[in-house]
PDB file of C-alpha atoms in Angstrom:
ATOM      1  CA  UNK A  15      58.138  -9.532  51.908  1.00 77.00           C
ATOM      2  CA  UNK A  16      61.153 -11.563  50.917  1.00 89.00           C
ATOM      3  CA  UNK A  17      63.199  -9.345  53.229  1.00 94.00           C
ATOM      4  CA  UNK A  18      62.114 -11.684  56.019  1.00 95.00           C
ATOM      5  CA  UNK A  19      64.040 -14.469  54.272  1.00 95.00           C
ATOM      6  CA  UNK A  20      67.142 -12.329  54.450  1.00 96.00           C
ATOM      7  CA  UNK A  21      66.582 -11.654  58.149  1.00 97.00           C
ATOM      8  CA  UNK A  22      66.325 -15.375  58.861  1.00 96.00           C
ATOM      9  CA  UNK A  23      69.462 -16.068  56.822  1.00 96.00           C
ATOM     10  CA  UNK A  24      71.349 -13.493  58.919  1.00 97.00           C
ATOM     11  CA  UNK A  25      69.948 -14.894  62.174  1.00 97.00           C
ATOM     12  CA  UNK A  26      70.930 -18.421  61.182  1.00 96.00           C
ATOM     13  CA  UNK A  27      74.346 -17.362  59.884  1.00 95.00           C
ATOM     14  CA  UNK A  28      75.165 -15.619  63.162  1.00 95.00           C
ATOM     15  CA  UNK A  29      73.857 -18.421  65.436  1.00 93.00           C
ATOM     16  CA  UNK A  30      70.871 -16.499  66.797  1.00 95.00           C
ATOM     17  CA  UNK A  31      68.623 -19.336  65.653  1.00 94.00           C
ATOM     18  CA  UNK A  32      69.166 -23.076  65.338  1.00 93.00           C
ATOM     19  CA  UNK A  33      68.741 -25.315  62.297  1.00 92.00           C
ATOM     20  CA  UNK A  34      65.220 -26.412  63.200  1.00 93.00           C
ATOM     21  CA  UNK A  35      63.916 -22.852  63.578  1.00 94.00           C
ATOM     22  CA  UNK A  36      65.487 -21.807  60.275  1.00 93.00           C
ATOM     23  CA  UNK A  37      64.154 -24.903  58.477  1.00 93.00           C
ATOM     24  CA  UNK A  38      60.652 -24.387  59.923  1.00 93.00           C
ATOM     25  CA  UNK A  39      60.606 -20.767  58.732  1.00 93.00           C
ATOM     26  CA  UNK A  40      61.702 -21.767  55.217  1.00 92.00           C
ATOM     27  CA  UNK A  41      59.003 -24.458  55.073  1.00 92.00           C
ATOM     28  CA  UNK A  42      56.281 -22.048  56.217  1.00 92.00           C
ATOM     29  CA  UNK A  43      57.396 -19.397  53.734  1.00 90.00           C
ATOM     30  CA  UNK A  44      57.397 -21.949  50.900  1.00 91.00           C
ATOM     31  CA  UNK A  45      53.882 -23.121  51.767  1.00 91.00           C
ATOM     32  CA  UNK A  46      52.610 -19.545  51.400  1.00 90.00           C
ATOM     33  CA  UNK A  47      53.756 -19.405  47.763  1.00 88.00           C
ATOM     34  CA  UNK A  48      55.010 -22.725  46.434  1.00 88.00           C
ATOM     35  CA  UNK A  49      55.119 -21.419  42.849  1.00 91.00           C
ATOM     36  CA  UNK A  50      57.832 -18.830  43.587  1.00 91.00           C
ATOM     37  CA  UNK A  51      61.122 -19.875  41.945  1.00 93.00           C
ATOM     38  CA  UNK A  52      63.324 -18.740  44.838  1.00 93.00           C
ATOM     39  CA  UNK A  53      61.184 -20.509  47.424  1.00 92.00           C
ATOM     40  CA  UNK A  54      61.091 -23.644  45.293  1.00 92.00           C
ATOM     41  CA  UNK A  55      64.883 -23.650  45.085  1.00 93.00           C
ATOM     42  CA  UNK A  56      65.151 -23.140  48.846  1.00 91.00           C
ATOM     43  CA  UNK A  57      62.767 -26.015  49.465  1.00 89.00           C
ATOM     44  CA  UNK A  58      64.865 -28.190  47.159  1.00 90.00           C
ATOM     45  CA  UNK A  59      67.947 -27.494  49.311  1.00 87.00           C
ATOM     46  CA  UNK A  60      66.144 -27.712  52.672  1.00 84.00           C
ATOM     47  CA  UNK A  61      68.404 -30.598  53.698  1.00 87.00           C
ATOM     48  CA  UNK A  62      71.507 -28.428  53.223  1.00 92.00           C
ATOM     49  CA  UNK A  63      70.849 -25.237  55.145  1.00 91.00           C
ATOM     50  CA  UNK A  64      74.255 -23.772  54.341  1.00 92.00           C
ATOM     51  CA  UNK A  65      73.405 -23.874  50.643  1.00 95.00           C
ATOM     52  CA  UNK A  66      69.958 -22.394  51.269  1.00 93.00           C
ATOM     53  CA  UNK A  67      71.543 -19.550  53.221  1.00 94.00           C
ATOM     54  CA  UNK A  68      73.950 -18.893  50.361  1.00 95.00           C
ATOM     55  CA  UNK A  69      71.039 -18.902  47.881  1.00 95.00           C
ATOM     56  CA  UNK A  70      69.269 -16.217  49.924  1.00 95.00           C
ATOM     57  CA  UNK A  71      72.373 -14.040  50.242  1.00 95.00           C
ATOM     58  CA  UNK A  72      73.082 -14.407  46.511  1.00 95.00           C
ATOM     59  CA  UNK A  73      69.472 -13.586  45.641  1.00 95.00           C
ATOM     60  CA  UNK A  74      69.610 -10.275  47.485  1.00 94.00           C
ATOM     61  CA  UNK A  75      73.044  -9.262  46.232  1.00 91.00           C
ATOM     62  CA  UNK A  76      72.386  -6.443  43.786  1.00 82.00           C
ATOM     63  CA  UNK A  77      68.616  -6.405  44.339  1.00 90.00           C
ATOM     64  CA  UNK A  78      66.569  -3.629  45.830  1.00 91.00           C
ATOM     65  CA  UNK A  79      65.904  -4.262  49.510  1.00 94.00           C
ATOM     66  CA  UNK A  80      63.287  -2.421  51.523  1.00 95.00           C
ATOM     67  CA  UNK A  81      65.464  -1.648  54.517  1.00 94.00           C
ATOM     68  CA  UNK A  82      62.577  -0.395  56.619  1.00 94.00           C
ATOM     69  CA  UNK A  83      60.856  -3.804  56.328  1.00 95.00           C
ATOM     70  CA  UNK A  84      64.160  -5.622  56.761  1.00 96.00           C
ATOM     71  CA  UNK A  85      65.243  -3.484  59.719  1.00 96.00           C
ATOM     72  CA  UNK A  86      61.958  -3.579  61.555  1.00 96.00           C
ATOM     73  CA  UNK A  87      61.684  -7.372  61.230  1.00 96.00           C
ATOM     74  CA  UNK A  88      65.340  -7.870  62.204  1.00 97.00           C
ATOM     75  CA  UNK A  89      64.971  -5.681  65.303  1.00 96.00           C
ATOM     76  CA  UNK A  90      61.791  -7.533  66.329  1.00 95.00           C
ATOM     77  CA  UNK A  91      63.548 -10.888  66.067  1.00 96.00           C
ATOM     78  CA  UNK A  92      66.681  -9.672  67.853  1.00 96.00           C
ATOM     79  CA  UNK A  93      64.611  -8.148  70.642  1.00 95.00           C
ATOM     80  CA  UNK A  94      62.811 -11.475  71.161  1.00 95.00           C
ATOM     81  CA  UNK A  95      66.142 -13.311  71.383  1.00 94.00           C
ATOM     82  CA  UNK A  96      67.477 -10.680  73.783  1.00 95.00           C
ATOM     83  CA  UNK A  97      64.422 -10.879  76.049  1.00 93.00           C
ATOM     84  CA  UNK A  98      64.588 -14.680  76.009  1.00 91.00           C
ATOM     85  CA  UNK A  99      68.003 -14.352  77.622  1.00 87.00           C
ATOM     86  CA  UNK A 100      69.263 -17.717  76.426  1.00 89.00           C
ATOM     87  CA  UNK A 101      72.775 -16.376  75.763  1.00 93.00           C
ATOM     88  CA  UNK A 102      75.143 -14.163  77.696  1.00 94.00           C
ATOM     89  CA  UNK A 103      75.278 -10.473  76.888  1.00 95.00           C
ATOM     90  CA  UNK A 104      78.798 -10.986  75.553  1.00 96.00           C
ATOM     91  CA  UNK A 105      77.697 -13.783  73.196  1.00 96.00           C
ATOM     92  CA  UNK A 106      74.672 -11.798  72.102  1.00 96.00           C
ATOM     93  CA  UNK A 107      77.001  -8.936  71.237  1.00 96.00           C
ATOM     94  CA  UNK A 108      79.425 -11.183  69.319  1.00 96.00           C
ATOM     95  CA  UNK A 109      76.562 -12.570  67.242  1.00 96.00           C
ATOM     96  CA  UNK A 110      75.212  -9.071  66.655  1.00 96.00           C
ATOM     97  CA  UNK A 111      78.585  -7.906  65.344  1.00 96.00           C
ATOM     98  CA  UNK A 112      78.636 -10.947  63.007  1.00 96.00           C
ATOM     99  CA  UNK A 113      75.384  -9.735  61.474  1.00 97.00           C
ATOM    100  CA  UNK A 114      76.576  -6.128  61.247  1.00 96.00           C
ATOM    101  CA  UNK A 115      79.820  -7.139  59.512  1.00 95.00           C
ATOM    102  CA  UNK A 116      77.848  -8.799  56.686  1.00 94.00           C
ATOM    103  CA  UNK A 117      75.191  -6.141  56.155  1.00 94.00           C
ATOM    104  CA  UNK A 118      75.097  -4.310  52.816  1.00 91.00           C
ATOM    105  CA  UNK A 119      77.467  -1.333  52.713  1.00 90.00           C
ATOM    106  CA  UNK A 120      74.667   1.166  52.158  1.00 90.00           C
ATOM    107  CA  UNK A 121      73.210   0.578  55.645  1.00 94.00           C
ATOM    108  CA  UNK A 122      76.101  -0.278  57.968  1.00 93.00           C
ATOM    109  CA  UNK A 123      76.543   3.360  59.018  1.00 94.00           C
ATOM    110  CA  UNK A 124      72.818   4.075  59.417  1.00 95.00           C
ATOM    111  CA  UNK A 125      70.791   3.571  62.550  1.00 93.00           C
ATOM    112  CA  UNK A 126      69.665   1.214  63.916  1.00 96.00           C
ATOM    113  CA  UNK A 127      72.218  -0.966  62.108  1.00 96.00           C
ATOM    114  CA  UNK A 128      75.215   1.152  63.077  1.00 96.00           C
ATOM    115  CA  UNK A 129      74.408   0.521  66.762  1.00 96.00           C
ATOM    116  CA  UNK A 130      75.093  -3.168  66.175  1.00 96.00           C
ATOM    117  CA  UNK A 131      78.782  -2.294  65.766  1.00 96.00           C
ATOM    118  CA  UNK A 132      79.224  -0.268  68.964  1.00 96.00           C
ATOM    119  CA  UNK A 133      76.496  -1.279  71.432  1.00 96.00           C
ATOM    120  CA  UNK A 134      78.780  -3.808  73.109  1.00 95.00           C
ATOM    121  CA  UNK A 135      81.606  -1.362  73.792  1.00 96.00           C
ATOM    122  CA  UNK A 136      80.442  -0.503  77.328  1.00 96.00           C
ATOM    123  CA  UNK A 137      80.958  -4.178  78.197  1.00 94.00           C
ATOM    124  CA  UNK A 138      84.721  -3.662  77.849  1.00 93.00           C
ATOM    125  CA  UNK A 139      84.702  -1.425  80.944  1.00 95.00           C
ATOM    126  CA  UNK A 140      82.125  -3.473  82.825  1.00 94.00           C
ATOM    127  CA  UNK A 141      79.075  -1.373  81.989  1.00 96.00           C
ATOM    128  CA  UNK A 142      76.499  -4.027  81.101  1.00 96.00           C
ATOM    129  CA  UNK A 143      73.685  -1.550  81.715  1.00 97.00           C
ATOM    130  CA  UNK A 144      75.185   0.837  79.146  1.00 97.00           C
ATOM    131  CA  UNK A 145      75.085  -1.941  76.563  1.00 96.00           C
ATOM    132  CA  UNK A 146      71.529  -2.860  77.541  1.00 96.00           C
ATOM    133  CA  UNK A 147      70.475   0.785  77.118  1.00 96.00           C
ATOM    134  CA  UNK A 148      71.990   0.908  73.633  1.00 97.00           C
ATOM    135  CA  UNK A 149      70.270  -2.361  72.700  1.00 96.00           C
ATOM    136  CA  UNK A 150      66.899  -1.080  73.897  1.00 95.00           C
ATOM    137  CA  UNK A 151      67.322   2.077  71.831  1.00 95.00           C
ATOM    138  CA  UNK A 152      68.309  -0.002  68.787  1.00 96.00           C
ATOM    139  CA  UNK A 153      65.389  -2.428  69.209  1.00 96.00           C
ATOM    140  CA  UNK A 154      62.923   0.422  69.549  1.00 94.00           C
ATOM    141  CA  UNK A 155      64.259   2.488  66.635  1.00 94.00           C
ATOM    142  CA  UNK A 156      61.291   1.787  64.380  1.00 90.00           C
ATOM    143  CA  UNK A 157      58.776   2.305  67.196  1.00 82.00           C
ATOM    144  CA  UNK A 158      60.242   5.725  67.963  1.00 59.00           C
ATOM    145  CA  UNK A 159      60.365   6.579  64.259  1.00 55.00           C
ATOM    146  CA  UNK A 160      56.669   5.691  63.860  1.00 48.00           C
ATOM    147  CA  UNK A 161      55.713   7.895  66.801  1.00 48.00           C
ATOM    148  CA  UNK A 162      57.639  10.858  65.358  1.00 44.00           C
ATOM    149  CA  UNK A 163      55.885  10.469  61.998  1.00 49.00           C
ATOM    150  CA  UNK A 164      52.405  10.606  63.581  1.00 44.00           C
TER     151      UNK A 164
END
């Protein structure tokens, strides 16, 4: 599931996670399969996290990505950050839009990713609860989808 690498690169790139959390994830992932060429390269550049992030983005450019794995993992991580409440709703939204603006073109207009672009709009007229409702729906997209498939 290399899609989780991509999720962490997006989270780090948009300031949802700090250097130490990103570095710890890369180390743990490498230890699971130290013979993988990509993971070996990432471990080599562990001291320069900007380069490691670029390596991950370059690796996935033009490769097949399982967007259900990617999306589900991304929404889980975003939901945890949201629940933690360590940033304002406005900052959370700004960081979310940073992720959305760099997503692959084939998914930016599909839910739950599309919601990342508009969920903060209610904030502009003072409706924080409207934004929270849109976030909850976005976070739970894969849960609702699973229930419908049963």
